[in-house]
Coordinates of C-alpha atoms and ligand atoms in Angstrom, one line a residue:
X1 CA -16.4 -0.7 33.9
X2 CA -16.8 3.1 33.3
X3 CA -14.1 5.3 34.2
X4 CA -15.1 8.5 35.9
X5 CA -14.7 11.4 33.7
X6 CA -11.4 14.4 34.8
X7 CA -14.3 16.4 35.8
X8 CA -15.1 14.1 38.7
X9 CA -11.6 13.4 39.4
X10 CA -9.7 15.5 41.5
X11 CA -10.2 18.6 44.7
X12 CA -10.3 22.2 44.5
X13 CA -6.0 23.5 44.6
X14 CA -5.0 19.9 43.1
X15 CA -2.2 20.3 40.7
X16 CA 0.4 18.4 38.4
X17 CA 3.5 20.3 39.2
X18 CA 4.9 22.4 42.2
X19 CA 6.8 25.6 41.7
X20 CA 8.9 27.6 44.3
X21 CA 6.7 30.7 45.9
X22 CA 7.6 34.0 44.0
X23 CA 10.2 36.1 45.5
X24 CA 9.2 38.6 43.2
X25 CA 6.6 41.5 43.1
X26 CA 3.5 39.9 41.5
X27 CA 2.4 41.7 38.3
X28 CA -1.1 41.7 36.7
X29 CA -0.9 39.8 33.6
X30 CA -0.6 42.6 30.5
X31 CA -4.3 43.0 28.6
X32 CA -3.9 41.5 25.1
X33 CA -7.3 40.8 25.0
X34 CA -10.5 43.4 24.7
X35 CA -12.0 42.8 28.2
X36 CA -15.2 41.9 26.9
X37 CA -13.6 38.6 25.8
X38 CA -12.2 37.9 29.4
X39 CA -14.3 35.3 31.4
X40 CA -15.9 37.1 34.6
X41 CA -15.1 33.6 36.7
X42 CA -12.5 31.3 36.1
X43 CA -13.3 28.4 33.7
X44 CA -14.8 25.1 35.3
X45 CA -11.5 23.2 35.1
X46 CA -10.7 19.8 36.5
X47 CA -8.3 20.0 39.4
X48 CA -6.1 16.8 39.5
X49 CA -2.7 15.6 40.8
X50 CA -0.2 14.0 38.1
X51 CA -0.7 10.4 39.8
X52 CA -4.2 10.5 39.3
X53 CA -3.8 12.3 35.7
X54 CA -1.5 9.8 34.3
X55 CA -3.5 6.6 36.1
X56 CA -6.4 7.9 34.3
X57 CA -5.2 8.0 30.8
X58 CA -3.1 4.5 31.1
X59 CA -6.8 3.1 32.2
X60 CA -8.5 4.5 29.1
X61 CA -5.4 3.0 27.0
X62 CA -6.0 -0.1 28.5
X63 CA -9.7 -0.3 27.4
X64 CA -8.3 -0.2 24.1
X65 CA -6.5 -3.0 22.1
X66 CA -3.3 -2.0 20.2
X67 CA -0.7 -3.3 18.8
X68 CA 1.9 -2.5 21.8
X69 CA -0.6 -4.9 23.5
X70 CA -1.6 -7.9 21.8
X71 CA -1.9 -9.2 18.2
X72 CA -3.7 -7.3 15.6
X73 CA -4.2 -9.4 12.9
X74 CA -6.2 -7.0 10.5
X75 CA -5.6 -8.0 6.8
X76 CA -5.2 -5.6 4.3
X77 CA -3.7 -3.2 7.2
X78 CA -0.5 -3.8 8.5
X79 CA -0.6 -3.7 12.1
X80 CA 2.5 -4.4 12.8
X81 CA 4.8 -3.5 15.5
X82 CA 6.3 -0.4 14.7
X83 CA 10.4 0.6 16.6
X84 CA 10.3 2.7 19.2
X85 CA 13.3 4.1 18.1
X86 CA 11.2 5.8 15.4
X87 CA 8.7 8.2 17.0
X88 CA 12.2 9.3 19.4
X89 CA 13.7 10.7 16.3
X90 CA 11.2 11.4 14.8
X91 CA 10.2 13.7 17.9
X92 CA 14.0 15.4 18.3
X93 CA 13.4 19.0 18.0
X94 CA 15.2 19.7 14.9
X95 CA 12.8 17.0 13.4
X96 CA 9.4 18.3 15.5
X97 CA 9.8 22.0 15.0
X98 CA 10.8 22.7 11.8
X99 CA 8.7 24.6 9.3
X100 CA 8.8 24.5 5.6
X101 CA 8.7 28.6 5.9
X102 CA 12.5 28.3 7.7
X103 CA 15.2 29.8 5.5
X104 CA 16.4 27.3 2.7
X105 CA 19.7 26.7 4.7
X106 CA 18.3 25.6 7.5
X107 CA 15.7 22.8 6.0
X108 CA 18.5 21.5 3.9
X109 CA 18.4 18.1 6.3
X110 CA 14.8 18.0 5.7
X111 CA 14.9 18.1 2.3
X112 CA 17.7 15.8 2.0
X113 CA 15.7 13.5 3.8
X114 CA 12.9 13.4 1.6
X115 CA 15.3 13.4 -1.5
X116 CA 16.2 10.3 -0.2
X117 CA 13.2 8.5 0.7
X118 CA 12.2 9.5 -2.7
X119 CA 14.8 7.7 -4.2
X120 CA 14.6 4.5 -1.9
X121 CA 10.9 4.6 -2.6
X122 CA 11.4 4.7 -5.9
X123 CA 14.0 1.9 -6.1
X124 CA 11.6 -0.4 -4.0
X125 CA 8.5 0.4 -6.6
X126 CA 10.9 0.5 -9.6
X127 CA 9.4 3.7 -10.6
X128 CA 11.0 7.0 -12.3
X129 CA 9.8 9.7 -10.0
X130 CA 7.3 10.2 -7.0
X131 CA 5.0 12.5 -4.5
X132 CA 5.5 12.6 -0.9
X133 CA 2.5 15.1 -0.5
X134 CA -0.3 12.7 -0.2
X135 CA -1.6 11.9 3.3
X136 CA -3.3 8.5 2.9
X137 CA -3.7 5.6 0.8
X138 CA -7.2 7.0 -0.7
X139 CA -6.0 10.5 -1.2
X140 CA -2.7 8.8 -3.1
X141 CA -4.8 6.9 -5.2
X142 CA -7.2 10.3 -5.7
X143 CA -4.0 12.0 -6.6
X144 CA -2.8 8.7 -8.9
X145 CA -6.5 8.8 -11.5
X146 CA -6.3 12.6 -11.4
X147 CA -2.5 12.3 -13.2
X148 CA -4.1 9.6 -15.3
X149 CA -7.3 11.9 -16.2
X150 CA -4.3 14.7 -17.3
X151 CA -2.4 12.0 -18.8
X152 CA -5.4 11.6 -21.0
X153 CA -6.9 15.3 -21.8
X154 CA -2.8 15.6 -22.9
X155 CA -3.9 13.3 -25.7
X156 CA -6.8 14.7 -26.4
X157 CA -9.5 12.8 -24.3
X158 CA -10.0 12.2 -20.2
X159 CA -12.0 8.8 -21.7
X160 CA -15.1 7.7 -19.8
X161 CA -14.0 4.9 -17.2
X162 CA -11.8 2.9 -15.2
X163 CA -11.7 -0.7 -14.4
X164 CA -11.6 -2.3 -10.8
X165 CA -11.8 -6.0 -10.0
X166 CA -14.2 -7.1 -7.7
X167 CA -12.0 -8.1 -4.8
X168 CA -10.5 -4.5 -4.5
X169 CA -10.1 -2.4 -1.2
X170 CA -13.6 0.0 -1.3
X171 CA -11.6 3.5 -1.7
X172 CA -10.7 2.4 -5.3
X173 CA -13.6 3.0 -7.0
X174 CA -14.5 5.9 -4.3
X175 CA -11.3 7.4 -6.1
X176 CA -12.0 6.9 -9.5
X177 CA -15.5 8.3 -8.6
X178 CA -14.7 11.3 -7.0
X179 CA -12.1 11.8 -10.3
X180 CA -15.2 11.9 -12.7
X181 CA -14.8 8.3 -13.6
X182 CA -17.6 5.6 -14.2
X183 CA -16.3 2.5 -12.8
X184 CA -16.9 -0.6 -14.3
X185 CA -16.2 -4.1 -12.1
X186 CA -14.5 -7.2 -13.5
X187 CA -15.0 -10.4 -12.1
X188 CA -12.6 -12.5 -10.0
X189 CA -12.4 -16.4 -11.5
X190 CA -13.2 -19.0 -9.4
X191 CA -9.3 -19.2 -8.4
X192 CA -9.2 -15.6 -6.8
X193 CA -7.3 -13.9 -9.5
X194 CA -8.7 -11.2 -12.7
X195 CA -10.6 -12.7 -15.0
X196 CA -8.4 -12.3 -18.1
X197 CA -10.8 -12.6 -20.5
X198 CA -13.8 -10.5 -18.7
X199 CA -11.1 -7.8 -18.5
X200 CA -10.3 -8.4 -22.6
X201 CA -13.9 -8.0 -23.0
X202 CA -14.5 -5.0 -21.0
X203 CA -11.1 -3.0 -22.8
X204 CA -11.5 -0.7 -25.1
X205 CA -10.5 3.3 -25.9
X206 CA -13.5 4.6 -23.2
X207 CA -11.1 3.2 -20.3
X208 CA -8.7 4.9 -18.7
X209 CA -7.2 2.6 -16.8
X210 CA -7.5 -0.5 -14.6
X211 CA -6.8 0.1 -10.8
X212 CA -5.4 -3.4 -10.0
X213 CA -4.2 -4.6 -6.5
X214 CA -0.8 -6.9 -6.2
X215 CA -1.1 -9.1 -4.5
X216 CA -4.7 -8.7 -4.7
X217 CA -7.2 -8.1 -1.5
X218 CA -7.2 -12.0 -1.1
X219 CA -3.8 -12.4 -0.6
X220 CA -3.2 -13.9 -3.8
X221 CA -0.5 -12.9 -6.2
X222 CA -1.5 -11.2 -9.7
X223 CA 0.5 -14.5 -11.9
X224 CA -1.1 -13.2 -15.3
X225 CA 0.0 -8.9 -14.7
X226 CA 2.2 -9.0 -17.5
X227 CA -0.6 -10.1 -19.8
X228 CA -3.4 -8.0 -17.8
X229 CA -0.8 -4.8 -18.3
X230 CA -0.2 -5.4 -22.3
X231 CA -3.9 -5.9 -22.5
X232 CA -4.5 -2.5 -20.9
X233 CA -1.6 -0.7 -22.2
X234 CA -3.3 -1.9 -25.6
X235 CA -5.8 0.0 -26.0
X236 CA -3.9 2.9 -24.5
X237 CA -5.2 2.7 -20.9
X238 CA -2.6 3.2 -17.9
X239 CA -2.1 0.2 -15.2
X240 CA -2.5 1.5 -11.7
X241 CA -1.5 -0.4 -8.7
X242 CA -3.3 0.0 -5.1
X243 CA 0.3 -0.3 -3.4
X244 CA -1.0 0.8 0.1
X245 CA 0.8 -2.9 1.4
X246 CA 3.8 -3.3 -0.6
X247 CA 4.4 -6.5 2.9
X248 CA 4.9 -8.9 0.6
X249 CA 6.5 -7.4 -2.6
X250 CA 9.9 -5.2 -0.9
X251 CA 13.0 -7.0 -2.3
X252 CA 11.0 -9.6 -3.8
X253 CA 9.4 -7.8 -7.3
X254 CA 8.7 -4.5 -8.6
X255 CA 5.1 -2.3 -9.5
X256 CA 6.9 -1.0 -12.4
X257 CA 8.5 -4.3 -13.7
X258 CA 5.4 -5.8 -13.5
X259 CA 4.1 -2.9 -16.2
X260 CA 2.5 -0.9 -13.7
X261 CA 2.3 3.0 -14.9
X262 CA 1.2 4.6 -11.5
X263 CA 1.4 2.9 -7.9
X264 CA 0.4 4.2 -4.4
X265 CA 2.2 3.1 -1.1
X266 CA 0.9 3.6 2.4
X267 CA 4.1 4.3 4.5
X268 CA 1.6 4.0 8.1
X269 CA 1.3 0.3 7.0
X270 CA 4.3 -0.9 5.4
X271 CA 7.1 1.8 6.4
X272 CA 5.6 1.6 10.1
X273 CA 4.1 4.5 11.4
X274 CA 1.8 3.7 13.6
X275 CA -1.9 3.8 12.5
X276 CA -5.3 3.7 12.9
X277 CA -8.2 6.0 14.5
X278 CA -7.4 8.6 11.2
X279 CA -4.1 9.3 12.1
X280 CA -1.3 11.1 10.2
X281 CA -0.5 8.9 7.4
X282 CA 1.2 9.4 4.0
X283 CA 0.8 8.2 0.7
X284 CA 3.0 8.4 -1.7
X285 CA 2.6 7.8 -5.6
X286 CA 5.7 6.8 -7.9
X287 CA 4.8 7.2 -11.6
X288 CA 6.3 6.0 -15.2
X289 CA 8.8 8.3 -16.8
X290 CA 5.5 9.2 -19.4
X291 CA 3.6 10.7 -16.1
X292 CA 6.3 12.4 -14.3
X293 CA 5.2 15.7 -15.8
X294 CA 2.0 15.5 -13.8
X295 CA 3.5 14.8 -10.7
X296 CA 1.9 17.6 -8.0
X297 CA 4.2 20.0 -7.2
X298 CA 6.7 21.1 -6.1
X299 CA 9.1 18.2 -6.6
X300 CA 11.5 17.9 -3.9
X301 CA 15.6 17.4 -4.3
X302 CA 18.8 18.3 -2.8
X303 CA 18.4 21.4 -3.7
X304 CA 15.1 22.5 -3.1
X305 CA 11.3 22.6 -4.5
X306 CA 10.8 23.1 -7.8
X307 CA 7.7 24.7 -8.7
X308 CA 8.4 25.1 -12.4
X309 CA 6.1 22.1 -13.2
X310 CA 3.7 23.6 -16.1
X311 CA 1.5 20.3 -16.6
X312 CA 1.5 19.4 -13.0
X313 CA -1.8 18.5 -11.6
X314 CA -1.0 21.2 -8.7
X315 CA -0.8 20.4 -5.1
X316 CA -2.7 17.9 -3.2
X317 CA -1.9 18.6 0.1
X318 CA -0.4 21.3 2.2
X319 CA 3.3 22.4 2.2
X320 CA 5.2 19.1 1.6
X321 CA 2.9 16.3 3.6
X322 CA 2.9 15.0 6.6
X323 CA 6.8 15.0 7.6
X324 CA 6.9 13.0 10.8
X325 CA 5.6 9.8 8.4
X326 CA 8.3 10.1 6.0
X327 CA 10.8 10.7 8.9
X328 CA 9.5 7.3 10.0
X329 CA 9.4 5.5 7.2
X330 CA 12.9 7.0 6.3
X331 CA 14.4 5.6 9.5
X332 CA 12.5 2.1 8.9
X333 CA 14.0 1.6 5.5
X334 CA 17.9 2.8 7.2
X335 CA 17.8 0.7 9.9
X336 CA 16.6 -2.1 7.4
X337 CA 18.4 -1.9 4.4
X338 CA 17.9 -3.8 1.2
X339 CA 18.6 -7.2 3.0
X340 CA 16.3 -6.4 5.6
X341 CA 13.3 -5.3 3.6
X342 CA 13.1 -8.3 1.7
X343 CA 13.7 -10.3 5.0
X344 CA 10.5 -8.1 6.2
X345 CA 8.5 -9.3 3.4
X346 CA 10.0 -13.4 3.6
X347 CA 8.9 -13.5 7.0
X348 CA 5.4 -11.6 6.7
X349 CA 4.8 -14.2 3.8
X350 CA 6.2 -17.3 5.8
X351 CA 3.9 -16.2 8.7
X352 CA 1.1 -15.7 6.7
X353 CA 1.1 -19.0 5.3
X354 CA 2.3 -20.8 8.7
X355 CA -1.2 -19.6 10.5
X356 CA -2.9 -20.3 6.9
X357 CA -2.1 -23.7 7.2
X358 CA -2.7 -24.0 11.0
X359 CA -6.4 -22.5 10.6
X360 CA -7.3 -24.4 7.4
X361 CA -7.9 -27.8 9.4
X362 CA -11.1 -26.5 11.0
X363 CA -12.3 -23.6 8.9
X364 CA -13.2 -23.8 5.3
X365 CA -9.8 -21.8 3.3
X366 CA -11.4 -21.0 0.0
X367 CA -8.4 -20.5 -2.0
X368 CA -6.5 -23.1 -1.5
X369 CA -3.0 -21.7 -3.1
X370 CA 0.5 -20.8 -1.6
X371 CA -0.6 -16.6 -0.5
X372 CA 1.4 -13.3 0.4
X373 CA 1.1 -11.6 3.4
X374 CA -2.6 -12.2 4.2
X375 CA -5.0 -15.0 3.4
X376 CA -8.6 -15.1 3.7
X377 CA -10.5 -17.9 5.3
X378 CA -14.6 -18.4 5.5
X379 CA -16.8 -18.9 8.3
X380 CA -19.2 -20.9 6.1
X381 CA -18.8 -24.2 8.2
X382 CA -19.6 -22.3 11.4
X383 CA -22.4 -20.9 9.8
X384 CA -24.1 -24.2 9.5
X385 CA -24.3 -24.5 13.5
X386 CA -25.9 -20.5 12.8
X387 CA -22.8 -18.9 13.6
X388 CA -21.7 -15.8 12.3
X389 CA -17.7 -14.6 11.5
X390 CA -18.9 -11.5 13.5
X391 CA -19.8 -13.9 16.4
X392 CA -15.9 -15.5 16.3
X393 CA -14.9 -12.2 15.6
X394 CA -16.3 -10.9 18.9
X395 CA -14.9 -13.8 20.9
X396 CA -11.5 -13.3 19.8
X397 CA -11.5 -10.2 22.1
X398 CA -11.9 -12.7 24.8
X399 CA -8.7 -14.3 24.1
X400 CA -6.9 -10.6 24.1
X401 CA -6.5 -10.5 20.3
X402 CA -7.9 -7.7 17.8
X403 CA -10.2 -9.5 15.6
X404 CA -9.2 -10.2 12.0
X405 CA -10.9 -7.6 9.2
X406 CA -14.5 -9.5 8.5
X407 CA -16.9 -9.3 5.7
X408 CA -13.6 -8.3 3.5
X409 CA -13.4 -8.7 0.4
X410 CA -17.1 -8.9 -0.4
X411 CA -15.9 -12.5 -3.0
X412 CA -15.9 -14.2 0.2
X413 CA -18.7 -15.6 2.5
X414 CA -18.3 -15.0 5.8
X415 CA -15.1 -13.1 5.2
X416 CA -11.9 -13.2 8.2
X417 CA -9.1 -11.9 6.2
X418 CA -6.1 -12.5 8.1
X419 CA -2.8 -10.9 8.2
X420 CA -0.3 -11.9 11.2
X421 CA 3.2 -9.1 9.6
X422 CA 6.5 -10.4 10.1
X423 CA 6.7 -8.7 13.3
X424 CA 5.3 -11.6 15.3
X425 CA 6.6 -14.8 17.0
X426 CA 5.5 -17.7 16.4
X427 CA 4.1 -18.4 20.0
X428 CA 1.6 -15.6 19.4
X429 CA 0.5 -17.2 16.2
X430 CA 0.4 -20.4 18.1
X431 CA -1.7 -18.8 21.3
X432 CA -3.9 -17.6 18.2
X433 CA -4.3 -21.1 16.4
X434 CA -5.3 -22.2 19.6
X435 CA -7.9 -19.4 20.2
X436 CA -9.3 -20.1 17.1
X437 CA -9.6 -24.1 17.4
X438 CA -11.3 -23.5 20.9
X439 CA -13.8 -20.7 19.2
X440 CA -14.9 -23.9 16.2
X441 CA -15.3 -26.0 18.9
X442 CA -17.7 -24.1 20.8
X443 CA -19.8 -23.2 17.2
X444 CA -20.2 -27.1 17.2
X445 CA -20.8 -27.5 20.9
X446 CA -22.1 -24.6 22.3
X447 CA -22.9 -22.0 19.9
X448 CA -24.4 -19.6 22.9
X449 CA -21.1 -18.8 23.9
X450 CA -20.2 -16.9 20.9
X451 CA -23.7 -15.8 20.7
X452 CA -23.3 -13.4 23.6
X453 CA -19.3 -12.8 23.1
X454 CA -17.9 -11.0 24.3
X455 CA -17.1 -11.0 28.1
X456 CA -14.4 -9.6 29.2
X457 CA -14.1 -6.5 27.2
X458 CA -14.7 -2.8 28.8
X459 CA -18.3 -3.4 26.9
X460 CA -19.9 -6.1 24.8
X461 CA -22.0 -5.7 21.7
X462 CA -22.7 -2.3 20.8
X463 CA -24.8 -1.3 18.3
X464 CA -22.3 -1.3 15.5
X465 CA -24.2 1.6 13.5
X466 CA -25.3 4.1 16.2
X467 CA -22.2 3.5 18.4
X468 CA -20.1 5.6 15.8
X469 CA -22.9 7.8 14.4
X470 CA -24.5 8.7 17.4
X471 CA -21.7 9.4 20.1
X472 CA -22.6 11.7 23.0
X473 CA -19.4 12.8 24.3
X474 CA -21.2 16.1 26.1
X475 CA -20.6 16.0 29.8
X476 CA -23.3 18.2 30.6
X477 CA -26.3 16.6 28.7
X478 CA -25.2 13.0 30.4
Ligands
PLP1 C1 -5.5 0.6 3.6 C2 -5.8 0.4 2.2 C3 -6.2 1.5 1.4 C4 -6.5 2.8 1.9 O1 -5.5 3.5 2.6 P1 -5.8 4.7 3.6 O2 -4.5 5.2 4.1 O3 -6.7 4.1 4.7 O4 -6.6 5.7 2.9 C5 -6.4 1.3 0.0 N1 -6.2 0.1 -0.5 C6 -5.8 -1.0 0.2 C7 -5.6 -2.3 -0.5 C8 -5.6 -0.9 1.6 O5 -5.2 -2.0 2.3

């Protein structure tokens, strides 16, 4: 099961790559160092040919699920397969090595490129201007409630607090938090969607805003965000909408004709860049003509940066963001066009709703409704033969698929919130359908299976907590 470590690989004069003998005088390496800082013995190094270099790396992959290796059905994350063709151009040199520090004329591409993403991302949200800089979902939404807190000092008072349903993604109130905000939650109605008249109750001129997800954390389209935006816009407040998966909106409806004032994007879920393990990601937020102003700066166009942006909330991130993401995403939204974006979200929705229907017949689907891109099913029946969604959850890996998100959103009992993307056939979904009817079938007739699940992974249960807290990655001290 364990792999050795480099350090045990390998013999003394083992190397990775063979150079012709010198047919030149040696000569000592030049001093660029104060001697005291020179080691007195070579450093302890591992000593190890390329086939065993290489062999050992592909092994530790291998231990590993990803998405270039089996299904990853993670709702509310977008695993889905991202082109090749991507990280290639994305790693061309002129891409790779360029630095915002270059003379104007020679990152003219570059910021022609983001000029244009700008614009497409703009189109897609149907918003009036946008940020590139941010370099995640959370720190878009951070940057989002700190243009709404300007937006309100600029009329003469930040207000007290901001409004999150109870089915939203965690980082939103973390967000409004972190922006000096008191969050108060609104309830979800019995059919998954705001509670309309909670939220009428709870509006008044101490809110800021309502952070509002679309289609929500359940899957479930927002049908009443015309009314929930007049209500909010009524009292003055600003609409924001947790865009981190626009999956099931691109081509199909818009942030800002839905009334939404701010939105955030995540272009490592939806605009495929790879993710996960903290990655480089980027966020992006497209505002409302009314919050352009705030935008951090410098906004990027043809022509350069403009940094002449008086009531801009600053910058939020080094130089422009993380480049290699938009380059991605740029590529991704190319190579798709209009046609193909919405075709992206058709079939992320059609194969959301195919497995929906598949797992509904033997685990308990607690909204019942036509969803988006992700649906959310409870493991409440199982539980009655003591099973827990973390058991199935572990089994899953068995079967050589990622388990789903669990215990997500905290509405549901038993949470597995599923989201398949449009990237996959339907003979995985089937091969997971199946796994799934064998795993209820073992909760009714032989429950120690998933107990002890599971088998055939590198390692089986950990302890969930101490496993991440507690890592001892020191060779010496093993
Ligand atoms: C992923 C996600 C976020 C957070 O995005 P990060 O890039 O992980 O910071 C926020 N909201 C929702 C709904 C998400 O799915």
């Amino acid at each position: 099961m364990s792999d050795p470590l480099l350090f045990e690989l390998g013999a003394p004069g083992r190397k990775g790559y063979s150079l012709p003998d010198l047919d030149v005088p040696a000569k000592p390496l030049k001093r660029l160092t104060n001697n005291k800082y020179l080691r007195n013995k070579p450093a302890d190094l591992p000593e190890i040919s390329e086939p065993e270099i290489i062999r050992h790396y592909i092994r530790l992959s291998l231990k590993n699920h990803h998405v270039d290796k089996g299904f990853y059905p993670l709702g509310s994350c977008t695993m889905k397969y991202n082109p090749k063709i991507n990280e290639q151009l994305a790693r061309l040199a002129g891409v790779s090595h360029v630095h915002p520090f270059q003379h104007k004329i020679t990152i003219r591409g570059a910021l022609q490129l983001m000029s244009e993403l700008s614009d497409y991302l703009e189109e897609i949200t149907g918003m009036d201007g946008i940020t590139l800089q941010p370099a995640a979902g959370a720190h878009g939404e951070m940057t989002g409630i700190k243009m709404m807190r300007t937006y309100h000092e600029s009329k003469g008072d930040a207000r007290k607090k901001i409004i999150i349903p109870d089915s939203a993604h965690g980082t939103n109130p973390a967000s409004a938090t972190i922006s000096g905000y008191e969050t108060v939650q609104i309830k979800s109605t019995t059919s998954g969607l705001v509670d309309l008249n909670d939220l009428k109750q709870q509006m008044n001129e101490e809110v800021a805003g309502l952070m509002l997800t679309n289609p929500n954390t359940l899957g479930l389209f927002e049908t009443q965000v015309q009314e929930i935006a007049e209500t909010v816009h009524h009292t003055g407040g600003l609409l924001y909408m947790d865009g981190a998966n626009l999956n099931a909106l691109m081509g199909i409806a818009r942030p800002g004709d839905m009334g939404f004032d701010i939105v955030h994007m995540n272009l490592h879920k939806t605009f495929s860049t790879p993710h996960g393990g903290g990655g480089p990601g980027c966020g992006p937020v497209a505002v409302q003509k009314h919050l352009v102003p705030y935008l951090p700066e410098p906004l990027i166009d043809l022509t350069g940066t403009d940094w002449n942006r008086p009531d801009s909330i600053g910058k939020v991130q080094t130089f422009w963001g993380n480049f290699a993401v938009m380059v991605r995403a740029y590529i991704y939204i190319r190579m798709q066009g209009a046609k193909g974006l919405r075709e992206v979200s058709e079939n992320a929705i059609l194969n959301a709703n195919y497995l929906m229907r598949k797992l509904e017949q033997n685990f308990l689907l607690p909204h019942t409704q036509h969803h988006m891109h992700e649906f959310v099913i409870s493991g409440d029946k199982q539980k009655m033969s003591d099973i827990k969604t973390l058991d199935m959850a572990k089994r899953l890996l068995d079967f050589g698929f990622h388990a789903p998100t669990v215990y997500f959103p905290l509405i549901v009992h038993e949470a597995m919130m599923i989201e398949p993307t449009e990237t996959e056939s339907i003979e995985t979904m089937n091969a997971f359908v199946d796994a799934m009817i064998q795993i209820d079938k073992e909760a009714e007739e032989n429950p120690e299976i998933l107990k002890n699940a599971p088998y055939h992974t590198p390692v089986s249960r950990l302890d969930e907590a101490q496993a991440a807290r507690k890592l001892n990655v020191n060779y010496y001290q093993r």
